[in-house]
Short mmCIF file of C-alpha atoms in Angstrom, two decimals:
data_model
loop_
_atom_site.label_atom_id
_atom_site.label_comp_id
_atom_site.label_asym_id
_atom_site.label_seq_id
_atom_site.Cartn_x
_atom_site.Cartn_y
_atom_site.Cartn_z
CA MET A 23 -61.07 -52.89 21.33
CA GLY A 24 -63.58 -51.34 23.62
CA ASN A 25 -66.82 -51.65 25.61
CA VAL A 26 -68.96 -51.46 22.52
CA ALA A 27 -67.21 -53.98 20.56
CA VAL A 28 -67.42 -56.58 23.54
CA ASP A 29 -71.16 -55.66 23.98
CA VAL A 30 -71.84 -56.07 20.37
CA ALA A 31 -70.17 -59.52 20.31
CA ARG A 32 -72.08 -60.51 23.13
CA ILE A 33 -75.55 -59.42 22.19
CA LEU A 34 -74.67 -61.21 18.80
CA LEU A 35 -73.83 -64.43 20.52
CA SER A 36 -76.32 -64.54 23.26
CA PRO A 37 -79.17 -67.01 23.70
CA VAL A 38 -82.14 -64.66 22.42
CA ASP A 39 -84.48 -66.08 25.29
CA ARG A 40 -82.00 -64.59 27.83
CA LEU A 41 -82.22 -61.21 26.23
CA ARG A 42 -86.19 -61.35 26.21
CA SER A 43 -86.23 -60.12 29.92
CA THR A 44 -83.94 -57.10 29.13
CA ASP A 45 -84.76 -53.73 27.97
CA ILE A 46 -83.85 -54.63 24.33
CA PRO A 47 -86.98 -53.35 22.01
CA GLU A 48 -89.24 -55.86 20.64
CA PRO A 49 -88.19 -55.16 17.11
CA VAL A 50 -84.58 -56.01 17.87
CA ILE A 51 -85.49 -59.22 19.86
CA ASP A 52 -87.55 -60.16 16.73
CA CYS A 53 -84.65 -59.38 14.46
CA LEU A 54 -82.09 -61.40 16.87
CA SER A 55 -84.29 -64.31 17.17
CA LYS A 56 -83.75 -64.86 13.07
CA SER A 57 -79.84 -64.20 13.54
CA LYS A 58 -77.68 -67.05 12.05
CA VAL A 59 -74.52 -65.46 13.57
CA LYS A 60 -72.16 -67.97 15.26
CA ASN A 61 -68.76 -66.75 14.84
CA VAL A 62 -67.90 -63.04 15.79
CA ILE A 63 -64.30 -61.75 15.56
CA LEU A 64 -63.51 -58.50 17.28
CA ILE A 65 -60.52 -57.00 15.35
CA GLY A 66 -57.92 -55.07 17.43
CA ARG A 67 -55.30 -52.66 16.19
CA ARG A 68 -52.65 -53.21 19.21
CA GLY A 69 -52.39 -55.77 21.77
CA PRO A 70 -54.29 -57.38 25.03
CA LEU A 71 -52.33 -54.66 27.02
CA HIS A 72 -54.07 -52.11 25.10
CA VAL A 73 -57.73 -52.95 24.99
CA ALA A 74 -60.34 -50.31 26.15
CA PHE A 75 -62.80 -52.88 27.43
CA THR A 76 -63.37 -53.50 31.29
CA LEU A 77 -63.06 -56.60 33.42
CA LYS A 78 -66.78 -56.63 33.71
CA GLU A 79 -67.31 -56.61 30.19
CA ILE A 80 -65.22 -59.16 28.98
CA ARG A 81 -66.29 -61.59 31.88
CA GLU A 82 -69.93 -61.41 30.98
CA LEU A 83 -68.87 -62.31 27.32
CA SER A 84 -66.98 -65.19 28.58
CA LYS A 85 -70.03 -66.49 30.69
CA LEU A 86 -72.61 -66.97 27.83
CA HIS A 87 -73.72 -70.24 27.63
CA ILE A 88 -72.20 -71.38 30.65
CA THR A 89 -75.36 -72.68 31.95
CA SER A 90 -76.84 -74.07 28.73
CA SER A 91 -76.48 -77.99 27.88
CA GLN A 92 -77.52 -76.97 24.39
CA SER A 93 -74.97 -74.80 23.22
CA LYS A 94 -71.46 -73.58 23.89
CA CYS A 95 -69.40 -70.60 23.24
CA PHE A 96 -65.66 -70.58 22.93
CA ILE A 97 -63.52 -67.55 23.10
CA ASN A 98 -59.98 -67.34 21.73
CA LEU A 99 -57.27 -64.62 21.90
CA LEU A 100 -55.42 -64.51 18.64
CA PRO A 101 -52.89 -65.07 17.06
CA LYS A 102 -52.12 -67.77 19.40
CA ASP A 103 -48.42 -66.12 20.59
CA VAL A 104 -50.33 -62.68 20.94
CA PHE A 105 -48.81 -62.57 24.68
CA SER A 106 -45.20 -63.45 24.07
CA VAL A 107 -45.09 -61.32 20.81
CA THR A 108 -46.52 -57.77 22.63
CA MET A 109 -45.27 -58.72 26.26
CA GLY A 110 -42.33 -61.22 26.15
CA THR A 111 -41.35 -64.07 28.26
CA SER A 112 -43.38 -65.77 31.02
CA ASP A 113 -40.76 -63.81 33.61
CA GLN A 114 -41.21 -60.48 31.59
CA ILE A 115 -44.92 -60.98 31.62
CA GLN A 116 -45.20 -61.59 35.29
CA GLU A 117 -42.65 -58.53 35.87
CA LEU A 118 -44.75 -56.31 33.68
CA LEU A 119 -48.01 -57.06 35.26
CA SER A 120 -46.63 -56.55 38.79
CA GLU A 121 -46.17 -52.80 37.63
CA LEU A 122 -49.43 -52.35 36.13
CA PRO A 123 -52.19 -50.36 38.05
CA ARG A 124 -54.54 -52.82 39.80
CA PRO A 125 -57.58 -52.46 37.32
CA ARG A 126 -55.32 -53.18 34.51
CA ARG A 127 -53.43 -55.76 35.86
CA ARG A 128 -56.86 -57.78 36.91
CA LEU A 129 -57.95 -57.14 33.43
CA THR A 130 -54.68 -58.40 31.67
CA GLU A 131 -54.36 -61.15 34.12
CA PHE A 132 -58.03 -62.42 33.25
CA LEU A 133 -56.88 -62.31 29.58
CA LEU A 134 -54.02 -64.23 30.14
CA LYS A 135 -56.04 -66.91 32.05
CA MET A 136 -58.55 -67.26 29.48
CA HIS A 137 -55.91 -67.40 26.76
CA ASN A 138 -54.19 -70.24 28.65
CA SER A 139 -57.32 -72.01 29.35
CA SER A 140 -58.81 -71.86 25.92
CA ASP A 141 -56.02 -73.60 23.93
CA HIS A 142 -57.67 -72.74 20.93
CA LYS A 143 -59.62 -76.08 21.17
CA THR A 144 -62.52 -76.85 18.67
CA ASN A 145 -65.45 -79.02 19.76
CA HIS A 146 -67.12 -81.64 17.58
CA THR A 147 -70.29 -82.11 19.83
CA ALA A 148 -73.79 -82.20 18.20
CA TYR A 149 -75.35 -78.99 19.78
CA PRO A 150 -74.82 -75.66 18.29
CA VAL A 151 -70.90 -73.92 18.94
CA TYR A 152 -70.40 -70.42 18.91
CA HIS A 153 -67.16 -68.72 18.50
CA CYS A 154 -65.83 -65.66 19.47
CA ASN A 155 -62.24 -64.56 18.59
CA LEU A 156 -60.36 -61.47 19.79
CA GLN A 157 -57.99 -60.85 16.96
CA PHE A 158 -55.29 -58.45 17.89
CA LEU A 159 -52.38 -56.68 15.76
CA ARG A 160 -54.58 -56.07 12.74
CA PHE A 161 -55.73 -53.13 11.08
CA PRO A 162 -58.69 -52.97 8.66
CA LYS A 163 -57.72 -52.02 5.09
CA GLU A 164 -60.48 -52.66 3.11
CA ILE A 165 -64.17 -54.03 3.14
CA VAL A 166 -64.92 -55.93 -0.14
CA SER A 167 -68.31 -56.50 -1.46
CA TYR A 168 -69.65 -59.09 -3.97
CA GLY A 169 -70.20 -56.14 -6.31
CA GLU A 170 -73.14 -54.94 -7.98
CA HIS A 171 -74.17 -58.53 -9.80
CA HIS A 172 -74.60 -60.46 -6.84
CA SER A 173 -77.94 -61.99 -7.01
CA ASP A 174 -78.97 -63.56 -3.62
CA LYS A 175 -81.32 -60.76 -2.11
CA ASN A 176 -81.15 -62.66 1.34
CA ARG A 177 -77.20 -62.83 1.28
CA SER A 178 -75.21 -59.91 2.73
CA ILE A 179 -73.27 -57.61 0.04
CA VAL A 180 -70.23 -57.88 2.40
CA SER A 181 -67.69 -60.44 0.93
CA HIS A 182 -64.68 -60.26 2.97
CA ILE A 183 -62.49 -57.61 4.87
CA LYS A 184 -58.70 -57.14 4.17
CA LEU A 185 -56.45 -57.05 7.17
CA ALA A 186 -53.19 -55.50 7.52
CA THR A 187 -50.52 -56.85 10.31
CA VAL A 188 -49.72 -54.38 12.94
CA LYS A 189 -46.49 -54.44 15.02
CA LEU A 190 -46.00 -52.49 18.26
CA ASN A 191 -43.30 -49.59 18.55
CA GLY A 192 -41.84 -48.06 21.94
CA PRO A 193 -40.88 -49.84 25.22
CA THR A 194 -43.55 -52.72 26.28
CA GLY A 195 -46.47 -50.92 28.11
CA PRO A 196 -49.84 -49.17 27.74
CA HIS A 197 -47.99 -46.36 25.77
CA GLN A 198 -47.01 -48.35 22.58
CA GLN A 199 -48.11 -47.46 19.10
CA GLY A 200 -48.73 -49.64 16.70
CA VAL A 201 -48.10 -49.29 13.11
CA ILE A 202 -48.91 -51.41 9.87
CA ASP A 203 -45.89 -54.08 9.11
CA ASP A 204 -45.48 -53.50 5.15
CA THR A 205 -43.30 -56.60 5.04
CA GLN A 206 -46.36 -58.88 5.76
CA PRO A 207 -48.96 -59.52 2.98
CA LEU A 208 -52.70 -58.69 3.55
CA GLU A 209 -54.90 -61.42 5.08
CA THR A 210 -58.43 -61.93 3.85
CA LEU A 211 -61.01 -62.34 6.32
CA PRO A 212 -64.69 -63.88 4.98
CA CYS A 213 -67.50 -62.00 6.77
CA GLY A 214 -71.07 -61.31 6.10
CA LEU A 215 -71.32 -58.47 8.58
CA VAL A 216 -69.13 -55.70 9.74
CA VAL A 217 -69.79 -53.53 12.77
CA ARG A 218 -67.76 -50.57 13.26
CA SER A 219 -66.71 -49.55 16.69
CA ILE A 220 -63.41 -47.56 16.40
CA GLY A 221 -63.69 -45.09 19.27
CA TYR A 222 -64.70 -41.46 19.62
CA ARG A 223 -62.46 -38.21 18.72
CA GLY A 224 -63.84 -34.88 19.79
CA VAL A 225 -63.67 -32.05 17.50
CA ARG A 226 -63.34 -28.34 17.35
CA ILE A 227 -66.99 -26.75 17.07
CA ASP A 228 -65.97 -23.22 17.03
CA PRO A 229 -62.77 -21.83 15.57
CA ASP A 230 -62.17 -19.24 18.85
CA LEU A 231 -62.66 -22.63 21.27
CA PRO A 232 -59.31 -23.50 22.86
CA PHE A 233 -58.67 -27.03 21.53
CA ASP A 234 -55.92 -29.47 21.55
CA GLU A 235 -55.98 -31.00 18.00
CA GLN A 236 -53.81 -33.66 19.10
CA HIS A 237 -55.96 -35.31 21.62
CA GLY A 238 -59.35 -34.25 20.50
CA VAL A 239 -60.30 -32.34 23.90
CA ILE A 240 -61.03 -28.86 24.93
CA LEU A 241 -57.95 -27.20 26.63
CA CYS A 242 -58.64 -26.96 30.29
CA LYS A 243 -57.04 -24.95 33.36
CA ASP A 244 -57.40 -28.12 35.42
CA ASN A 245 -59.16 -31.49 36.10
CA ASN A 246 -62.39 -29.60 37.00
CA GLY A 247 -63.40 -28.42 33.49
CA ARG A 248 -62.52 -24.85 33.53
CA VAL A 249 -61.51 -23.84 29.84
CA VAL A 250 -58.60 -21.68 29.60
CA ASP A 251 -59.18 -18.09 28.61
CA LEU A 252 -60.06 -17.46 24.91
CA PRO A 253 -56.93 -15.06 24.10
CA GLN A 254 -58.94 -12.69 21.86
CA ILE A 255 -61.20 -11.78 24.65
CA SER A 256 -60.57 -9.80 27.71
CA TYR A 257 -61.87 -10.82 31.03
CA SER A 258 -62.10 -8.76 33.87
CA PHE A 259 -62.11 -11.62 36.41
CA SER A 260 -59.74 -14.46 37.09
CA LEU A 261 -62.05 -17.41 37.04
CA SER A 262 -63.00 -19.09 33.54
CA PRO A 263 -66.32 -18.42 32.25
CA MET A 264 -66.69 -21.32 30.14
CA TYR A 265 -66.49 -25.04 31.18
CA CYS A 266 -66.83 -28.50 29.76
CA ALA A 267 -67.41 -31.95 31.10
CA GLY A 268 -67.15 -35.61 29.94
CA TRP A 269 -65.18 -37.01 27.01
CA ILE A 270 -64.27 -33.53 25.50
CA LYS A 271 -62.83 -32.68 28.56
CA ARG A 272 -60.63 -35.90 29.34
CA GLY A 273 -60.91 -38.04 26.12
CA PRO A 274 -62.82 -41.06 25.37
CA ILE A 275 -61.79 -43.18 28.60
CA GLY A 276 -64.40 -44.77 30.85
CA VAL A 277 -68.05 -45.83 30.85
CA ILE A 278 -71.30 -43.95 31.62
CA SER A 279 -70.86 -43.89 35.14
CA ASP A 280 -67.48 -42.60 35.02
CA THR A 281 -68.73 -39.36 32.88
CA ALA A 282 -71.48 -38.77 35.50
CA VAL A 283 -68.99 -38.64 37.99
CA ASP A 284 -66.83 -36.10 35.74
CA ALA A 285 -70.24 -33.92 34.93
CA ARG A 286 -70.87 -33.81 38.84
CA GLN A 287 -67.44 -32.51 39.39
CA THR A 288 -67.65 -29.66 36.54
CA ALA A 289 -71.13 -28.75 37.98
CA GLU A 290 -69.91 -28.52 41.45
CA THR A 291 -66.84 -26.44 40.18
CA ILE A 292 -69.12 -23.98 38.45
CA LEU A 293 -71.50 -23.43 41.60
CA LYS A 294 -67.81 -23.04 43.76
CA ASP A 295 -66.99 -20.41 41.03
CA LEU A 296 -70.40 -18.63 41.24
CA SER A 297 -70.33 -18.47 44.96
CA GLU A 298 -66.98 -17.08 45.12
CA PHE A 299 -67.95 -14.25 42.58
CA GLU A 300 -71.01 -13.40 44.55
CA LYS A 301 -68.77 -13.20 47.80
CA ARG A 302 -66.63 -10.55 45.87
CA GLY A 303 -69.91 -8.82 44.75
CA HIS A 304 -68.95 -9.17 41.25
CA VAL A 305 -71.04 -7.17 38.76
CA ASP A 306 -70.92 -9.76 36.11
CA VAL A 307 -72.62 -12.26 38.41
CA LEU A 308 -75.00 -10.01 40.48
CA ASN A 309 -76.73 -8.37 37.19
CA LYS A 310 -77.44 -11.72 35.71
CA ARG A 311 -81.19 -12.16 35.53
CA GLY A 312 -80.78 -15.99 35.39
CA LEU A 313 -83.32 -18.84 34.08
CA SER A 314 -86.25 -16.24 33.30
CA VAL A 315 -84.27 -14.58 30.57
CA VAL A 316 -83.25 -17.97 29.00
CA GLN A 317 -87.15 -18.98 28.99
CA ARG A 318 -88.13 -15.78 27.44
CA TYR A 319 -85.48 -16.28 24.85
CA LEU A 320 -86.93 -19.72 23.82
CA ASN A 321 -90.29 -18.66 23.96
CA GLU A 322 -89.82 -15.93 21.66
CA ARG A 323 -88.68 -18.31 19.35
CA ASN A 324 -91.42 -21.06 19.83
CA ILE A 325 -88.64 -23.59 20.91
CA HIS A 326 -90.28 -26.42 22.87
CA VAL A 327 -87.85 -27.65 25.65
CA VAL A 328 -88.25 -31.11 27.39
CA LYS A 329 -88.04 -30.41 30.95
CA PHE A 330 -87.44 -33.32 33.73
CA LYS A 331 -91.04 -33.80 34.26
CA ASN A 332 -91.36 -34.38 30.56
CA TRP A 333 -88.76 -36.89 30.57
CA GLU A 334 -90.53 -38.35 33.37
CA ARG A 335 -93.38 -39.14 31.04
CA ILE A 336 -91.12 -40.75 28.91
CA ASP A 337 -89.85 -43.12 31.60
CA GLU A 338 -93.17 -43.84 33.10
CA ALA A 339 -94.67 -44.69 29.58
CA GLU A 340 -91.73 -46.91 28.66
CA LYS A 341 -91.75 -48.64 32.33
CA LEU A 342 -95.55 -49.36 31.64
CA ALA A 343 -94.93 -50.69 28.31
CA GLY A 344 -92.46 -53.09 29.97
CA GLN A 345 -94.69 -54.34 32.34
CA ILE A 346 -96.92 -55.94 29.79
CA LEU A 347 -93.85 -57.75 28.33
CA ASP A 348 -92.66 -58.74 31.72
CA LYS A 349 -89.19 -56.69 31.01
CA PRO A 350 -88.02 -53.51 32.72
CA ARG A 351 -89.01 -51.58 29.95
CA GLU A 352 -90.07 -50.95 26.26
CA LYS A 353 -87.89 -48.26 24.94
CA LEU A 354 -89.41 -45.65 22.56
CA THR A 355 -86.88 -46.02 19.50
CA THR A 356 -87.69 -42.59 17.60
CA ILE A 357 -87.37 -39.24 18.64
CA GLN A 358 -91.05 -38.41 17.16
CA SER A 359 -92.61 -41.02 19.71
CA MET A 360 -90.44 -39.73 22.59
CA LEU A 361 -91.49 -36.15 22.02
CA LYS A 362 -95.23 -37.19 21.64
CA THR A 363 -94.85 -38.96 24.99
CA ALA A 364 -93.18 -36.16 26.56
CA PHE A 365 -95.93 -33.77 26.05
CA THR A 366 -98.93 -36.03 26.53
CA ASP A 367 -100.10 -37.40 29.84
CA VAL A 368 -99.40 -41.13 30.36
CA GLU A 369 -102.48 -43.27 30.84
CA GLN A 370 -102.21 -45.93 33.44
CA PRO A 371 -103.43 -49.26 32.54
CA LYS A 372 -106.97 -49.88 33.81
#
């Protein structure tokens, strides 16, 4: 379970009036306003100790409907004994928590507190009740449809999903591996909508690229993004001519801000290396003609480049459209509309 899965649950269960002031596009708001979803189940292959979402994201989900007297949202962690099964007795859990890094410890403590306070209660009041279950130790095996002959056009073609039970191998901790328990029967979970959020894995885009197939990342010399030298190419200098950043460098870890920090780190490394080359008077750096050659290359091939000033037009147009709707921005949702706006002057409202 990651941030995307939690975000999907939060949006599906949020009161639509709460979303109108956000930058969610109006067609999406219109669709959500017609939603009848009241129960969301997040499927996780391992346990609470292995979730990939952040404390901020799960805390926001837990606060849904908290100020509303018209509806309530209940969050449960399943199975009911998930903490004892995956982490042991109360004493063992406390000992394990004390050994975790602070961010992971705070997140796990929050989940434990939420689990203990929910007590898997049901509610019988008259106002709408929403449920979000975090179902751990399950592996989706098959999505089953109603078949070709189902006649209700307003009904989802999804009938149910089959889940296998997972058991954890290895010492209790963040590095445990989940394997399907073949001794347990498959479970059937009725549902009308399935949203896939199973993570990201980098792939090799060039056969000559140094690549770690096991972890799905480019092989680097260090944490600064310097790619290891290609063995079939002989370089006359010691510093790497190739760099990478983001998830292809370190794996699918963190949120956008983490990736931005990582990209800046790699960019600073490139500038540092170039400066070092220049100090040495290296011919491969001093003889490079720079951006002008790239621009000529693009012009010869009639390739239109979206420059920063073009992006600023998109940004301005979205914000102006948002002002009319009393929201931060109204997003352009197609590449065609973005490109049209990027190369057209934005008209200010009169």
